[in-house]
Coordinates of C-alpha atoms and ligand atoms in Angstrom, one line a residue:
M1 CA -32.0 42.1 20.1
S2 CA -28.7 40.7 21.4
D3 CA -25.5 42.7 21.1
P4 CA -23.2 41.8 18.2
V5 CA -20.2 39.6 18.8
R6 CA -17.2 42.0 18.7
I7 CA -14.2 40.3 17.0
G8 CA -10.7 41.6 17.1
L9 CA -9.0 40.6 13.9
L10 CA -5.2 40.4 14.0
G11 CA -3.8 40.0 10.5
R12 CA -5.6 40.5 7.2
G13 CA -3.4 38.7 4.7
T14 CA -4.3 35.5 2.8
V15 CA -6.3 33.9 5.6
G16 CA -7.3 37.1 7.5
G17 CA -8.6 38.7 4.3
A18 CA -10.6 35.6 3.4
F19 CA -11.9 35.3 6.9
A20 CA -13.2 38.9 6.9
G21 CA -15.0 38.2 3.6
L22 CA -16.4 34.9 4.7
L23 CA -17.6 36.4 8.0
A24 CA -19.5 39.1 6.1
E25 CA -20.9 36.5 3.6
R26 CA -22.0 34.1 6.3
A27 CA -23.2 36.6 8.9
G28 CA -26.8 35.4 8.6
A29 CA -25.8 31.8 9.2
F30 CA -23.5 32.9 12.1
E31 CA -26.4 34.6 13.7
A32 CA -28.7 31.6 13.2
A33 CA -26.1 29.3 14.8
T34 CA -25.2 31.6 17.8
G35 CA -28.1 34.0 18.2
R36 CA -25.7 36.9 17.7
R37 CA -24.5 38.9 14.7
P38 CA -20.7 39.1 14.1
E39 CA -19.0 42.5 13.9
V40 CA -15.3 43.2 13.3
A41 CA -14.4 45.6 16.1
G42 CA -10.9 46.3 14.7
T43 CA -8.2 45.0 12.4
L44 CA -4.5 44.9 13.1
T45 CA -1.9 44.8 10.3
R46 CA 1.6 46.2 10.1
S47 CA 0.2 49.5 8.9
E48 CA -3.2 49.7 10.6
G49 CA -4.7 49.4 14.0
D50 CA -3.5 49.5 17.6
F51 CA -3.5 46.2 19.5
S52 CA -4.5 47.6 23.0
D53 CA -7.3 49.5 21.5
I54 CA -8.6 46.5 19.5
L55 CA -8.3 44.3 22.6
E56 CA -10.3 46.8 24.6
R57 CA -13.1 46.8 22.0
S58 CA -13.2 43.0 21.3
E59 CA -14.7 40.1 23.2
V60 CA -13.0 37.5 21.1
V61 CA -9.7 37.7 19.2
V62 CA -8.7 36.0 15.9
E63 CA -5.0 35.8 15.4
L64 CA -4.0 35.4 11.8
I65 CA -0.6 37.1 11.8
G66 CA 1.6 34.0 11.8
G67 CA 5.1 33.5 13.3
T68 CA 5.8 33.5 17.0
D69 CA 6.6 37.2 17.6
P70 CA 4.6 39.3 18.2
A71 CA 1.7 36.8 17.8
R72 CA 2.7 35.1 21.1
T73 CA 2.5 38.3 23.0
Y74 CA -0.8 39.3 21.5
V75 CA -2.4 35.9 22.1
L76 CA -1.1 35.8 25.7
D77 CA -2.4 39.4 26.4
A78 CA -5.8 38.5 24.9
L79 CA -6.1 35.3 27.0
R80 CA -5.0 37.1 30.2
A81 CA -7.6 39.8 29.5
G82 CA -10.2 37.0 29.4
R83 CA -10.7 37.0 25.6
P84 CA -11.1 33.6 23.9
V85 CA -8.7 33.3 21.0
V86 CA -8.9 31.5 17.6
T87 CA -5.6 31.0 15.8
A88 CA -4.3 29.2 12.7
N89 CA -0.7 29.5 13.8
K90 CA 1.0 26.1 14.0
Q91 CA 4.4 27.5 14.8
L92 CA 3.1 29.4 17.8
L93 CA 1.3 26.3 19.1
A94 CA 4.1 23.9 18.4
Q95 CA 6.6 26.0 20.1
H96 CA 4.7 27.7 22.9
G97 CA 1.6 25.5 23.3
E98 CA 2.2 24.6 27.0
E99 CA 2.5 28.3 28.0
L100 CA -0.5 29.4 25.9
F101 CA -2.8 26.5 27.0
G102 CA -1.7 27.1 30.6
V103 CA -2.7 30.8 30.5
A104 CA -6.0 29.9 28.7
R105 CA -6.8 27.4 31.5
E106 CA -5.9 30.0 34.3
A107 CA -8.1 32.6 32.6
G108 CA -10.9 30.1 32.0
V109 CA -11.2 31.0 28.3
Q110 CA -11.0 28.9 25.1
L111 CA -8.0 28.8 22.7
R112 CA -9.1 27.1 19.5
F113 CA -6.9 26.2 16.6
E114 CA -8.6 23.9 14.0
A115 CA -7.0 25.8 11.1
A116 CA -3.5 25.2 12.4
V117 CA -3.4 21.6 11.3
A118 CA -4.4 20.1 8.0
G119 CA -6.3 23.1 6.7
V120 CA -10.0 22.5 6.4
I121 CA -10.0 18.9 7.7
P122 CA -11.7 19.0 11.2
I123 CA -9.1 16.8 12.8
V124 CA -8.5 18.9 15.9
R125 CA -12.2 18.9 16.8
T126 CA -12.5 15.2 16.0
I127 CA -9.6 14.2 18.3
Q128 CA -10.6 16.7 21.0
E129 CA -14.3 16.2 21.0
S130 CA -15.4 13.0 19.2
F131 CA -12.4 11.0 20.5
G132 CA -11.9 13.0 23.6
V133 CA -11.8 10.0 26.0
T134 CA -10.8 7.4 23.4
E135 CA -7.4 5.9 23.9
I136 CA -5.7 6.7 20.6
D137 CA -2.8 4.5 19.4
K138 CA -1.7 6.4 16.4
V139 CA -2.4 9.6 14.4
F140 CA -0.7 9.8 11.0
G141 CA -1.1 11.2 7.6
I142 CA -0.2 13.7 4.9
V143 CA -0.2 17.1 6.6
N144 CA 1.8 19.1 4.1
G145 CA 0.1 19.9 0.8
T146 CA 3.2 21.4 -0.9
T147 CA 5.2 18.2 -0.6
N148 CA 2.3 16.0 -1.6
F149 CA 1.8 18.1 -4.7
I150 CA 5.5 17.8 -5.6
L151 CA 5.6 14.0 -5.0
S152 CA 2.4 13.5 -7.0
E153 CA 3.8 15.5 -9.9
M154 CA 7.1 13.7 -9.9
A155 CA 5.3 10.4 -9.9
A156 CA 3.0 11.3 -12.7
G157 CA 5.5 13.0 -15.0
G158 CA 8.9 11.7 -14.1
A159 CA 10.1 15.3 -13.6
A160 CA 12.9 16.1 -11.3
Y161 CA 12.4 17.6 -7.8
G162 CA 13.6 21.1 -8.7
E163 CA 11.5 21.4 -11.8
V164 CA 8.3 20.4 -9.9
L165 CA 9.1 22.7 -7.0
A166 CA 9.3 25.6 -9.4
R167 CA 5.9 24.6 -10.8
A168 CA 4.4 24.4 -7.3
Q169 CA 5.6 27.9 -6.6
E170 CA 4.1 29.2 -9.9
L171 CA 0.7 27.6 -8.9
G172 CA 0.9 29.1 -5.4
Y173 CA 1.1 25.7 -3.7
A174 CA 4.6 26.5 -2.4
E175 CA 5.8 29.7 -0.7
A176 CA 8.6 31.8 -2.2
D177 CA 10.8 30.3 0.6
P178 CA 9.6 26.6 0.6
T179 CA 12.3 25.4 3.1
D180 CA 10.0 24.5 6.0
D181 CA 7.6 22.6 3.7
V182 CA 10.2 20.5 1.8
N183 CA 12.4 19.7 4.7
G184 CA 9.5 18.5 6.8
A185 CA 9.6 21.2 9.5
D186 CA 6.1 22.4 8.7
A187 CA 4.7 18.9 8.9
A188 CA 6.7 18.4 12.2
A189 CA 5.0 21.4 13.8
K190 CA 1.5 20.0 12.9
M191 CA 2.4 16.6 14.2
A192 CA 3.6 18.1 17.5
I193 CA 0.1 19.7 17.9
L194 CA -1.7 16.5 16.9
A195 CA 0.4 14.3 19.2
R196 CA -0.3 16.6 22.1
L197 CA -4.0 16.4 21.5
A198 CA -4.1 12.6 20.8
F199 CA -1.9 11.6 23.7
H200 CA -2.6 14.3 26.3
T201 CA 1.1 14.9 26.8
P202 CA 3.2 18.0 26.0
V203 CA 5.1 17.6 22.7
T204 CA 7.1 20.5 21.3
L205 CA 8.6 21.0 17.9
D206 CA 12.1 20.1 19.0
Q207 CA 10.9 16.7 20.0
V208 CA 9.8 15.7 16.5
A209 CA 12.4 14.0 14.3
F210 CA 11.8 15.1 10.7
E211 CA 13.2 14.4 7.2
G212 CA 12.1 16.1 4.0
I213 CA 11.8 15.2 0.3
E214 CA 14.7 17.1 -1.1
A215 CA 16.8 14.0 -1.9
I216 CA 14.1 12.1 -3.7
Q217 CA 15.0 11.1 -7.3
P218 CA 12.6 10.6 -10.2
D219 CA 13.7 7.0 -10.7
D220 CA 12.7 6.2 -7.1
L221 CA 9.2 7.1 -8.1
A222 CA 9.4 5.3 -11.5
Y223 CA 10.3 2.0 -9.9
A224 CA 7.7 2.5 -7.2
K225 CA 5.0 3.0 -9.8
E226 CA 5.8 -0.4 -11.4
L227 CA 5.4 -1.9 -8.0
D228 CA 2.1 -0.1 -7.3
L229 CA 3.7 2.0 -4.6
S230 CA 3.3 5.6 -4.1
L231 CA 5.5 7.9 -2.1
K232 CA 4.2 10.3 0.5
L233 CA 5.7 12.5 3.2
L234 CA 4.1 11.1 6.3
G235 CA 3.8 12.5 9.8
V236 CA 3.4 9.8 12.3
A237 CA 2.6 10.1 16.0
E238 CA 2.1 6.9 17.9
R239 CA 2.4 5.1 21.2
R240 CA 5.6 3.2 21.3
D241 CA 7.3 1.2 24.1
G242 CA 5.3 3.0 26.8
G243 CA 6.0 6.4 25.3
V244 CA 5.1 8.4 22.3
S245 CA 7.0 8.7 19.0
V246 CA 6.5 11.6 16.6
R247 CA 8.2 11.7 13.3
V248 CA 8.0 13.0 9.7
F249 CA 9.6 11.0 6.8
P250 CA 9.1 10.1 3.2
C251 CA 7.5 6.7 2.9
F252 CA 6.1 4.3 0.1
L253 CA 2.6 3.1 0.4
Y254 CA 0.9 0.1 -1.4
G255 CA -1.9 1.0 -3.7
G256 CA -4.6 -0.3 -1.4
H257 CA -3.6 2.0 1.5
P258 CA -6.2 4.7 2.2
L259 CA -3.5 7.4 1.9
A260 CA -2.1 6.1 -1.4
P261 CA -4.6 7.8 -3.6
V262 CA -4.4 11.2 -1.8
G263 CA -2.7 13.3 -4.4
G264 CA -2.0 16.9 -5.3
P265 CA -2.1 19.6 -2.6
F266 CA -4.6 17.5 -0.5
N267 CA -4.0 16.5 3.1
A268 CA -5.3 13.4 4.8
V269 CA -5.2 12.2 8.4
M270 CA -5.8 8.8 9.9
V271 CA -6.6 8.0 13.5
E272 CA -6.3 4.5 14.9
A273 CA -7.6 3.3 18.2
P274 CA -9.0 -0.1 19.4
A275 CA -12.4 1.4 20.0
I276 CA -12.7 3.0 16.6
T277 CA -10.4 0.8 14.4
E278 CA -9.5 3.6 12.0
V279 CA -10.9 6.8 10.7
T280 CA -9.5 8.7 7.6
M281 CA -10.3 12.3 6.7
S282 CA -9.0 14.2 3.7
G283 CA -9.4 17.6 2.2
P284 CA -7.5 20.7 1.1
G285 CA -4.6 21.3 3.4
A286 CA -4.3 25.1 2.9
G287 CA -5.7 28.0 1.0
G288 CA -7.1 31.3 2.2
V289 CA -10.8 30.6 2.2
E290 CA -10.5 27.0 3.3
T291 CA -8.4 28.0 6.3
A292 CA -10.8 30.9 7.0
S293 CA -13.7 28.4 7.0
A294 CA -12.0 26.4 9.8
V295 CA -11.3 29.6 11.7
L296 CA -15.0 30.6 11.4
G297 CA -16.1 27.2 12.7
D298 CA -14.0 27.7 15.8
L299 CA -15.5 31.2 16.3
V300 CA -19.0 29.8 16.1
S301 CA -18.2 27.1 18.7
I302 CA -16.8 29.8 21.1
V303 CA -19.8 32.1 20.7
A304 CA -22.4 29.3 20.7
G305 CA -20.7 28.1 23.9
E306 CA -21.4 24.5 22.9
A307 CA -21.8 22.4 19.8
P308 CA -24.1 24.5 17.6
V309 CA -27.6 23.2 17.2
S310 CA -28.5 22.1 13.7
D311 CA -30.2 25.0 12.0
A312 CA -32.9 24.6 9.3
S313 CA -34.0 28.2 8.9
E314 CA -33.5 28.2 5.2
R315 CA -36.3 27.1 2.9
L316 CA -34.6 25.6 -0.1
P317 CA -36.4 23.6 -2.8
I318 CA -35.8 19.9 -3.0
V319 CA -34.3 19.0 -6.3
T320 CA -35.1 15.6 -7.7
D321 CA -34.0 15.6 -11.4
V322 CA -30.3 15.8 -11.0
S323 CA -27.4 15.2 -13.4
S324 CA -25.5 12.0 -13.4
S325 CA -23.3 9.9 -15.6
F326 CA -24.5 6.3 -16.4
Y327 CA -23.3 2.9 -17.3
L328 CA -25.7 1.3 -19.8
H329 CA -25.8 -2.4 -20.6
L330 CA -27.8 -3.5 -23.7
E331 CA -28.3 -7.0 -25.1
V332 CA -28.8 -6.4 -28.8
A333 CA -29.5 -8.2 -32.1
D334 CA -26.2 -8.9 -33.9
E335 CA -27.1 -6.8 -37.0
P336 CA -25.6 -3.9 -38.8
G337 CA -26.7 -0.4 -37.8
V338 CA -27.8 -1.3 -34.3
L339 CA -25.1 0.9 -32.6
A340 CA -25.9 3.8 -34.9
R341 CA -29.6 3.6 -34.1
I342 CA -29.0 3.5 -30.4
A343 CA -26.6 6.4 -30.6
Q344 CA -29.2 8.4 -32.5
V345 CA -31.8 7.9 -29.8
L346 CA -29.3 9.0 -27.1
G347 CA -28.3 12.0 -29.1
E348 CA -31.9 13.1 -29.6
N349 CA -32.2 13.2 -25.8
D350 CA -29.0 15.2 -25.3
V351 CA -27.2 12.2 -24.0
S352 CA -23.6 11.8 -25.2
V353 CA -21.6 8.7 -25.1
K354 CA -18.2 8.8 -23.3
S355 CA -17.1 5.2 -24.1
V356 CA -18.5 2.1 -25.7
V357 CA -17.5 -1.5 -26.0
Q358 CA -19.1 -4.3 -28.1
R359 CA -18.9 -7.8 -26.6
G360 CA -20.0 -11.2 -28.0
T361 CA -21.7 -12.1 -31.2
G362 CA -24.9 -13.7 -32.4
G363 CA -27.3 -14.4 -29.5
D364 CA -24.7 -13.1 -27.0
A365 CA -24.1 -9.6 -28.6
R366 CA -24.0 -6.8 -26.1
L367 CA -23.2 -3.1 -26.1
V368 CA -21.8 -1.7 -22.8
M369 CA -21.4 2.1 -22.7
V370 CA -20.8 4.9 -20.3
V371 CA -22.5 8.2 -21.0
H372 CA -21.4 11.6 -19.9
E373 CA -23.2 13.5 -17.2
C374 CA -26.8 14.4 -18.2
L375 CA -30.1 15.1 -16.7
E376 CA -31.6 11.9 -15.3
S377 CA -35.0 12.5 -16.9
R378 CA -33.4 12.8 -20.4
F379 CA -31.4 9.6 -19.9
V380 CA -34.4 7.6 -18.7
A381 CA -36.5 8.9 -21.6
A382 CA -33.8 7.7 -24.0
V383 CA -33.5 4.3 -22.3
E384 CA -37.3 3.8 -22.4
R385 CA -37.3 4.5 -26.2
I386 CA -34.3 2.1 -26.7
G387 CA -36.1 -0.5 -24.6
R388 CA -39.0 -0.5 -27.0
S389 CA -36.8 -1.0 -30.1
P390 CA -36.8 -4.4 -31.9
D391 CA -33.0 -4.2 -31.8
L392 CA -33.1 -5.1 -28.1
R393 CA -33.2 -8.8 -26.9
S394 CA -33.9 -7.9 -23.2
A395 CA -34.6 -4.8 -21.1
P396 CA -31.8 -2.3 -20.8
R397 CA -29.9 -2.1 -17.5
Y398 CA -28.3 0.9 -16.1
I399 CA -26.3 2.1 -13.1
R400 CA -25.2 5.6 -12.1
V401 CA -21.5 6.4 -12.4
I402 CA -19.6 9.0 -10.3
E403 CA -17.3 10.5 -13.0
E404 CA -15.6 12.8 -10.5
E405 CA -12.2 12.0 -9.4
F406 CA -11.6 12.9 -5.8
V407 CA -7.9 13.4 -6.1
Ligands
LIG1 N1 -2.1 30.7 3.9 C1 -2.6 29.5 4.1 O1 -3.0 28.8 3.2 C2 -2.6 29.0 5.6 C3 -3.1 27.7 5.8 C4 -3.1 27.3 7.2 C5 -2.7 28.1 8.2 N2 -2.2 29.3 7.9 C6 -1.7 30.2 9.0 O2 -2.5 31.4 9.0 C7 -1.7 32.5 9.5 C8 -1.7 33.6 8.6 O3 -1.2 33.2 7.3 P1 -1.4 34.1 6.0 O4 -1.0 33.2 4.9 O5 -2.7 34.8 6.0 O6 -0.2 35.2 6.2 P2 0.0 36.6 5.4 O7 -0.7 36.5 4.1 O8 1.4 36.8 5.4 O9 -0.7 37.7 6.3 C9 -0.2 38.1 7.6 C10 -1.0 39.3 8.1 O10 -0.5 39.6 9.4 C11 -0.1 40.9 9.4 N3 1.1 41.1 10.2 C12 2.3 40.5 10.0 N4 3.2 40.8 10.9 C13 2.6 41.7 11.7 C14 2.9 42.5 12.9 N5 4.1 42.4 13.4 N6 2.0 43.3 13.4 C15 0.7 43.3 12.9 N7 0.3 42.7 11.8 C16 1.2 41.9 11.2 C17 0.2 41.3 7.9 O11 0.1 42.7 7.8 P3 0.3 43.5 6.4 O12 -1.0 43.3 5.7 O13 0.5 44.9 6.8 O14 1.4 42.9 5.7 C18 -0.9 40.5 7.2 O15 -2.1 41.2 7.2 C19 -0.3 31.9 9.8 O16 -0.2 31.5 11.1 C20 -0.3 30.7 8.8 O17 0.6 29.7 9.3 C21 -2.1 29.8 6.6

């Protein structure tokens, strides 16, 4: 049996704690993907553990302390000692990326950082691996969930900035000190990292021009709504005039833009290149377990030494009778009591109606309804019964409906 993978865990706060839990929960899947069992060799917090001792006992280091000091020293020491490092630390990379990547290159070890940008969205991996030799023109998007939540709430309810910020803090979407989120600095650090990856050129935080959302007024958002515009804090990194421009600024988008419907604390990133046209990815931009999941993915890549081979070691049953919501179209006789009789058949099969409209009269009478999510077998049984009814002038038609709203 192979030796376990000994992991040095630096930091056990929101992300570090979630990472330790996820690692234990997914240990079997980790072993299936890498051939080795994971084991936490030591944990460092402010009150626990000794860094040198943990480094000595680890073969890979996961840095989840945050900030630049002492995280920078620990990461540099680990890399120099030949330990690959996974980090979620955007400030560290945006400010000291060149130094850290240089040391990693010299030491011949990996430094992976998927969780540092846009939470769970695998944008780092996509740019580095899938588009590794694609000439990217532009990377842009919503990379700060706090501000996106605030702008979405202001647009929805007409509330003022300060009021919504307080609600974001209550819900845990904004830190006690939200300065770096709302003034654009957090997004700027992420865009510096993305720009470096996309354009293969050093970009540091001080080279990113950023504006925040503090001055946005509720009536800006009210007018925008009438015009089908939505306001987002965008990070944009693009090739311009033979160089690279990296900025963060509030911006209106038309309703049809792929980023327009991205609301709440979600992030979304778009990549544009002649060879790929455009790709958009969205998902939760933060959160302990979401960020920990991105950290775990990096760790698996390091230990597997290559892209993990697809694993099918589980034996799960195949489920065919799933729940769905449905649109149902019925051409009916224009007589009293038809709707009640149809509703009764649906009800007897545990199918409940969400909305119904009656259209036409006489030979053109129709009932169009959407039913709530129900087991497909129950719905089909109800429709078969309805189809045999003398109330129907033609066979019923139905189409599945995804009720879920993605944002
Ligand atoms: N939270 C998120 O949703 C999120 C999302 C994306 C990325 N990130 C990044 O993930 C990293 C960790 O964030 P977090 O939210 O988990 O932070 P956190 O909850 O504040 O946890 C930080 C951990 O690091 C330890 N620590 C702090 N300073 C230390 C020092 N000088 N020496 C040793 N240990 C020290 C703390 O120790 P104690 O336990 O003793 O206090 C704590 O365990 C940051 O780089 C952050 O930017 C976080």
